[in-house]
CSV table of C-alpha atoms in Angstrom, one decimal:
chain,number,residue,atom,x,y,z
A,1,UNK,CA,184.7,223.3,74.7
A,2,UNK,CA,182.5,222.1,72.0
A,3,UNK,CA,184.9,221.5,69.7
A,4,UNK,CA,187.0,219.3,71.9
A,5,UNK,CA,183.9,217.3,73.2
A,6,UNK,CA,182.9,216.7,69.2
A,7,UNK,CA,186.4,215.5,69.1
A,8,UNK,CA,186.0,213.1,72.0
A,9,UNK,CA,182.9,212.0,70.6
A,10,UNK,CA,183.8,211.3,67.1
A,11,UNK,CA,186.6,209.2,68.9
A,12,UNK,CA,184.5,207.5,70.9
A,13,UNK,CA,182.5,206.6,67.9
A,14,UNK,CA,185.4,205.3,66.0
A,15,UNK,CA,186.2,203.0,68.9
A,16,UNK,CA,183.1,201.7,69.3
A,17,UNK,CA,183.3,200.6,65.5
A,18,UNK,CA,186.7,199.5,65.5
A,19,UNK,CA,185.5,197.2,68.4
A,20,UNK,CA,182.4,196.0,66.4
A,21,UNK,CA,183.9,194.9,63.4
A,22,UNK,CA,186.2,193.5,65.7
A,23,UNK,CA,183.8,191.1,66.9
A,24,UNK,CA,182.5,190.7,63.9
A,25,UNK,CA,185.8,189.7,62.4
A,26,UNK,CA,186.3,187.3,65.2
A,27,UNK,CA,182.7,185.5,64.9
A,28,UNK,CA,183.4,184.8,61.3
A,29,UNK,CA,186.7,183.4,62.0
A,30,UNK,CA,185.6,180.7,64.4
A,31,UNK,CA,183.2,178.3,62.6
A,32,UNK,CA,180.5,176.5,64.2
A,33,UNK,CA,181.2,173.3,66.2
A,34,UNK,CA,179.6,169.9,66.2
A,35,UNK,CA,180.0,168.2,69.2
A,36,UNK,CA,179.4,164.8,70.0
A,37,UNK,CA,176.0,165.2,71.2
A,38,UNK,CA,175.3,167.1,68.4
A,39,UNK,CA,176.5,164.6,65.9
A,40,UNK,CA,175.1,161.1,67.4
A,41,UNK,CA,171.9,163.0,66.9
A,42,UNK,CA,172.1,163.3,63.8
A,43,UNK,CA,173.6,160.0,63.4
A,44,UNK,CA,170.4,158.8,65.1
A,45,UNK,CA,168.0,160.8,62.7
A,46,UNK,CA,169.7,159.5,59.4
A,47,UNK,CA,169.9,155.4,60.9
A,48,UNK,CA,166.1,156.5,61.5
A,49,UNK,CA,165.4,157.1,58.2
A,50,UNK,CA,166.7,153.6,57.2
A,51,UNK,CA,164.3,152.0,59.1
A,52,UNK,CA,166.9,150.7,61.7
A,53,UNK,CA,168.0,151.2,65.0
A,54,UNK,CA,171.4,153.4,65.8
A,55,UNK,CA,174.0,151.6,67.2
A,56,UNK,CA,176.8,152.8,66.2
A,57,UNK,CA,179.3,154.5,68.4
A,58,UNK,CA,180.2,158.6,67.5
A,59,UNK,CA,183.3,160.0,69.0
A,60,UNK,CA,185.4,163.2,67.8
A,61,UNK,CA,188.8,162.2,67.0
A,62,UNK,CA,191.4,165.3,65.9
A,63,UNK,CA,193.6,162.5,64.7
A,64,UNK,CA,191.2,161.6,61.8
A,65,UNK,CA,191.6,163.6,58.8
A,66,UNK,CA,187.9,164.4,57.9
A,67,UNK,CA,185.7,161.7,58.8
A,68,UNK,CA,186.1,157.3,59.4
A,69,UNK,CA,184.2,154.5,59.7
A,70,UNK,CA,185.6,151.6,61.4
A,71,UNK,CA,185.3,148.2,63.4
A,72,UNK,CA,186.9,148.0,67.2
A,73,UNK,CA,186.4,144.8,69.2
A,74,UNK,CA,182.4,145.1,68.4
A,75,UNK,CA,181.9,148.3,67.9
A,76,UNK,CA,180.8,150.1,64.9
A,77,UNK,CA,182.9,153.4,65.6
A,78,UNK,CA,182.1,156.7,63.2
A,79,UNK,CA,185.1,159.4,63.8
A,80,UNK,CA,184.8,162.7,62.8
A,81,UNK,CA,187.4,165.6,63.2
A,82,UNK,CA,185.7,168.8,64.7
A,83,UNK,CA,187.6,171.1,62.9
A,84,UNK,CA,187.3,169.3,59.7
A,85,UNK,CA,183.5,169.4,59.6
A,86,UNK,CA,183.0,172.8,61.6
A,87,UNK,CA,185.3,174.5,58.4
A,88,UNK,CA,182.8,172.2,56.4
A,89,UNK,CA,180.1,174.0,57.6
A,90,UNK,CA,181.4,177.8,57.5
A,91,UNK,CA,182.0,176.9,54.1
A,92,UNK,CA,178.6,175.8,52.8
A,93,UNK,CA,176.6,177.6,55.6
A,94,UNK,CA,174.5,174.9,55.9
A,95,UNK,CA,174.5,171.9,58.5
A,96,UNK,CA,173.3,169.4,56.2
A,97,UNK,CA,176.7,169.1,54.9
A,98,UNK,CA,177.7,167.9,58.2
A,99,UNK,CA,174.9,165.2,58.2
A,100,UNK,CA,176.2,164.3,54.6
A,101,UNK,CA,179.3,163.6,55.5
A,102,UNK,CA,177.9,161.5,58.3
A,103,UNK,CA,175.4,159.6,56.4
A,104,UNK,CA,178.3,159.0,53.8
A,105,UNK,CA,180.2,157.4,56.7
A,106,UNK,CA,176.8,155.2,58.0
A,107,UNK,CA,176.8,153.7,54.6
A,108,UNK,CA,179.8,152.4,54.9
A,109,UNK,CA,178.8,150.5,57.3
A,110,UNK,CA,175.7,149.4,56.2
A,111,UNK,CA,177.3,148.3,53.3
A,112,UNK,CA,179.7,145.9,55.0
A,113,UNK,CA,182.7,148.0,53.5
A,114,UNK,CA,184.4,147.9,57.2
A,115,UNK,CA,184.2,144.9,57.2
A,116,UNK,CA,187.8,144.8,54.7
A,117,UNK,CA,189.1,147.8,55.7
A,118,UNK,CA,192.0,147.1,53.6
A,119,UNK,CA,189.9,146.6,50.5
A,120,UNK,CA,190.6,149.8,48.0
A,121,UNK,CA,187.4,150.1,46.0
A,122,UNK,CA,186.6,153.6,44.6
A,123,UNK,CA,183.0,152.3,43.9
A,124,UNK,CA,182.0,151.8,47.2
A,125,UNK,CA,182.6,155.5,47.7
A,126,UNK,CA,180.2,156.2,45.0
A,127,UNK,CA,177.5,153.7,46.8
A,128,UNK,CA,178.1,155.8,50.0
A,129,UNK,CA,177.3,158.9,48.1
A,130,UNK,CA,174.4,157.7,46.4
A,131,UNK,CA,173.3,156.4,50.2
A,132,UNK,CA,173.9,160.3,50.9
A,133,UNK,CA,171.9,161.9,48.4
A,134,UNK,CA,169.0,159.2,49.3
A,135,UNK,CA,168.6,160.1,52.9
A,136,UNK,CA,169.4,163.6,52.9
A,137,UNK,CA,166.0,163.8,50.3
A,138,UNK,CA,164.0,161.6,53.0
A,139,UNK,CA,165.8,164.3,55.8
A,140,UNK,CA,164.2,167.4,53.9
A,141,UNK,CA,167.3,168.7,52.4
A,142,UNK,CA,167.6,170.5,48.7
A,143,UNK,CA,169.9,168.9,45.9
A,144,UNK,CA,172.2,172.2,46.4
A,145,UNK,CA,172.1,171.0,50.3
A,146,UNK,CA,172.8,167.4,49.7
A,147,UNK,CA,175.6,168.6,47.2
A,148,UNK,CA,177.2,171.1,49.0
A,149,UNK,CA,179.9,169.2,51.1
A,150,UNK,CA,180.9,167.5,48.1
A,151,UNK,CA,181.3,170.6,46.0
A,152,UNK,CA,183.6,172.1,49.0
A,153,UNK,CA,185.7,168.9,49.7
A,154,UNK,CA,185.3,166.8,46.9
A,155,UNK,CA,188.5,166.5,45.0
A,156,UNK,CA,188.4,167.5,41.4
A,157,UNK,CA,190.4,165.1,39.5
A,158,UNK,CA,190.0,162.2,42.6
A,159,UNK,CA,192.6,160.3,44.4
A,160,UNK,CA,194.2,156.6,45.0
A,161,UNK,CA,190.9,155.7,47.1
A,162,UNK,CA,188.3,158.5,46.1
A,163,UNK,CA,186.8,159.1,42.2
A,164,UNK,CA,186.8,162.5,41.2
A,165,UNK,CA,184.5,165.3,42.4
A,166,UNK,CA,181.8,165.2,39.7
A,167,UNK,CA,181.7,161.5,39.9
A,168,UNK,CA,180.9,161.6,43.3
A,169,UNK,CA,178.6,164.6,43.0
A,170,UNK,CA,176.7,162.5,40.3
A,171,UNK,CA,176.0,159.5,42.9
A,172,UNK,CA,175.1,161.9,45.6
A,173,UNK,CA,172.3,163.5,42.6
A,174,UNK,CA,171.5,159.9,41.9
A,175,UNK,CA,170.7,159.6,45.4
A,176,UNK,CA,168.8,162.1,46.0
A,177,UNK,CA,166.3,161.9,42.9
A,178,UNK,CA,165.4,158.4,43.3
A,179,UNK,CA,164.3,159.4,46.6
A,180,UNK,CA,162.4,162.1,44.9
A,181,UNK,CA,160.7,160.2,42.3
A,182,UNK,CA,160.1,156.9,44.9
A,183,UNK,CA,158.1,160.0,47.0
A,184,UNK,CA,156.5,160.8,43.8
A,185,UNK,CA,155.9,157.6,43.2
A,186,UNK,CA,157.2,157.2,39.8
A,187,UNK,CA,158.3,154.1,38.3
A,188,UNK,CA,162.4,154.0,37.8
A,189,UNK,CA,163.8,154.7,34.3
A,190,UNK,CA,167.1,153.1,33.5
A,191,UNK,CA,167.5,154.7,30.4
A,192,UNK,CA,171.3,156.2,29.5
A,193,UNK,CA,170.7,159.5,27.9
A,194,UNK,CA,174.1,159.8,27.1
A,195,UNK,CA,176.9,158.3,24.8
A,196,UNK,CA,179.5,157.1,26.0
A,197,UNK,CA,183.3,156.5,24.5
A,198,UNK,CA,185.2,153.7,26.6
A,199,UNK,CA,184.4,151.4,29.7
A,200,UNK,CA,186.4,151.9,32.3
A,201,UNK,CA,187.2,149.0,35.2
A,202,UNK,CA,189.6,148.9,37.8
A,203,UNK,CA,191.4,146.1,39.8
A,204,UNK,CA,189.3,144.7,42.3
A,205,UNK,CA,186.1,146.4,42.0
A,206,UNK,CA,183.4,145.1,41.0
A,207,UNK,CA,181.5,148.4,39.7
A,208,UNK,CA,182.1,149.4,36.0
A,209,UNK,CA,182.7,152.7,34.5
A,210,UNK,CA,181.7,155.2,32.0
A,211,UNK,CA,183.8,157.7,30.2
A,212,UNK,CA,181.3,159.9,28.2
A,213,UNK,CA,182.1,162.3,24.8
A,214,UNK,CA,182.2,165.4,27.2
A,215,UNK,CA,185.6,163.2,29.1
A,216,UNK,CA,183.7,162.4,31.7
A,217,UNK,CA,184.1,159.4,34.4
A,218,UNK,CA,180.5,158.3,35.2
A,219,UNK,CA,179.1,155.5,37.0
A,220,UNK,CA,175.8,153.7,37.7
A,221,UNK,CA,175.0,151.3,40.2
């Protein structure tokens, strides 16, 4: 008798573990969510730290790749795609690459670059980064937290409309320490620490390029 209730116990056990790491297995597969509310409040925190009032308009939109910013009728639209930035999250464990992503898009606005949609200018891609890095310093976030979307969706050797991942991670540095030293309150240095082999330009963009002796693209505003 005591051997077959040690036997039904061990089995009980073994269930009862199989059905944990279920779980366990199941959390990890299903990322955290933004939803709507959750992302116009963090639209309304990073507008907040430009001194401005939000109004733009924040819907989720699974047709969107990743993330939009946009003009309809009078609106100023930011779409996001929930799965896009909830794998975004998993990813980096931390939220603040959701708000970069968002603060990215803001720029974009602020910067009048919806206003030509049609417009292909990798530099202003750059200038939203930099806008990133800036406000997610003034928001409390680390250079590894303002970095981290970037470093998960970034593409390493960059696309038609998009420079390439260390570019981009560059600007988003930028950002984020002349936020640091304006806190400080250090004067700007514009000193170029490094030498650089050609100057790079491209059709219709006003921004000009760096290619340094290490074969790297780098930019300055």
């Amino acid at each position: 008798l005591s051997s077959t209730l040690a036997g039904m116990f061990q089995a009980m056990r073994s269930m009862l573990l199989f059905l944990l790491l279920s779980g366990t297995v199941m959390l990890q597969a299903q990322p955290t969510r933004m939803n709507e509310a959750a992302a116009k409040e963090a639209v309304h925190r990073i507008v907040r730290h430009s001194g401005l009032l939000p109004n733009f308009t924040v819907r989720e939109d699974p047709e969107v790749r990743t993330a939009n910013a946009y003009i309809k009728g009078r609106e100023r639209v930011i779409a996001y795609n929930p799965e896009f930035i909830a794998g975004i999250v998993d990813s980096t464990r931390t939220d603040r690459a959701a708000v970069s992503i968002l603060a990215h898009e803001i720029a974009h606005h602020l910067l009048g670059h919806t206003l030509d949609p049609e417009a292909l200018r990798p530099g202003d891609e750059l200038a939203c980064d930099r806008y990133s890095g800036f406000i997610l310093y003034h928001m409390g976030a680390t250079l590894e937290e303002s970095l981290a979307a970037i470093e998960v969706a970034g593409n390493v050797h960059g696309t038609r409309s998009h420079p390439p991942k260390h570019a981009r991670s560059a600007a988003i540095r930028q950002g984020w320490e002349e936020a640091r030293n304006m806190a400080l309150r250090r004067e700007p240095t514009f000193t170029v620490q490094r030498e650089f082999q050609f100057v790079v330009r491209f059709a219709g963009d006003a921004n000009t390029y760096y290619v340094d002796r290490a074969g790297c693209l780098v930019w300055f505003n």
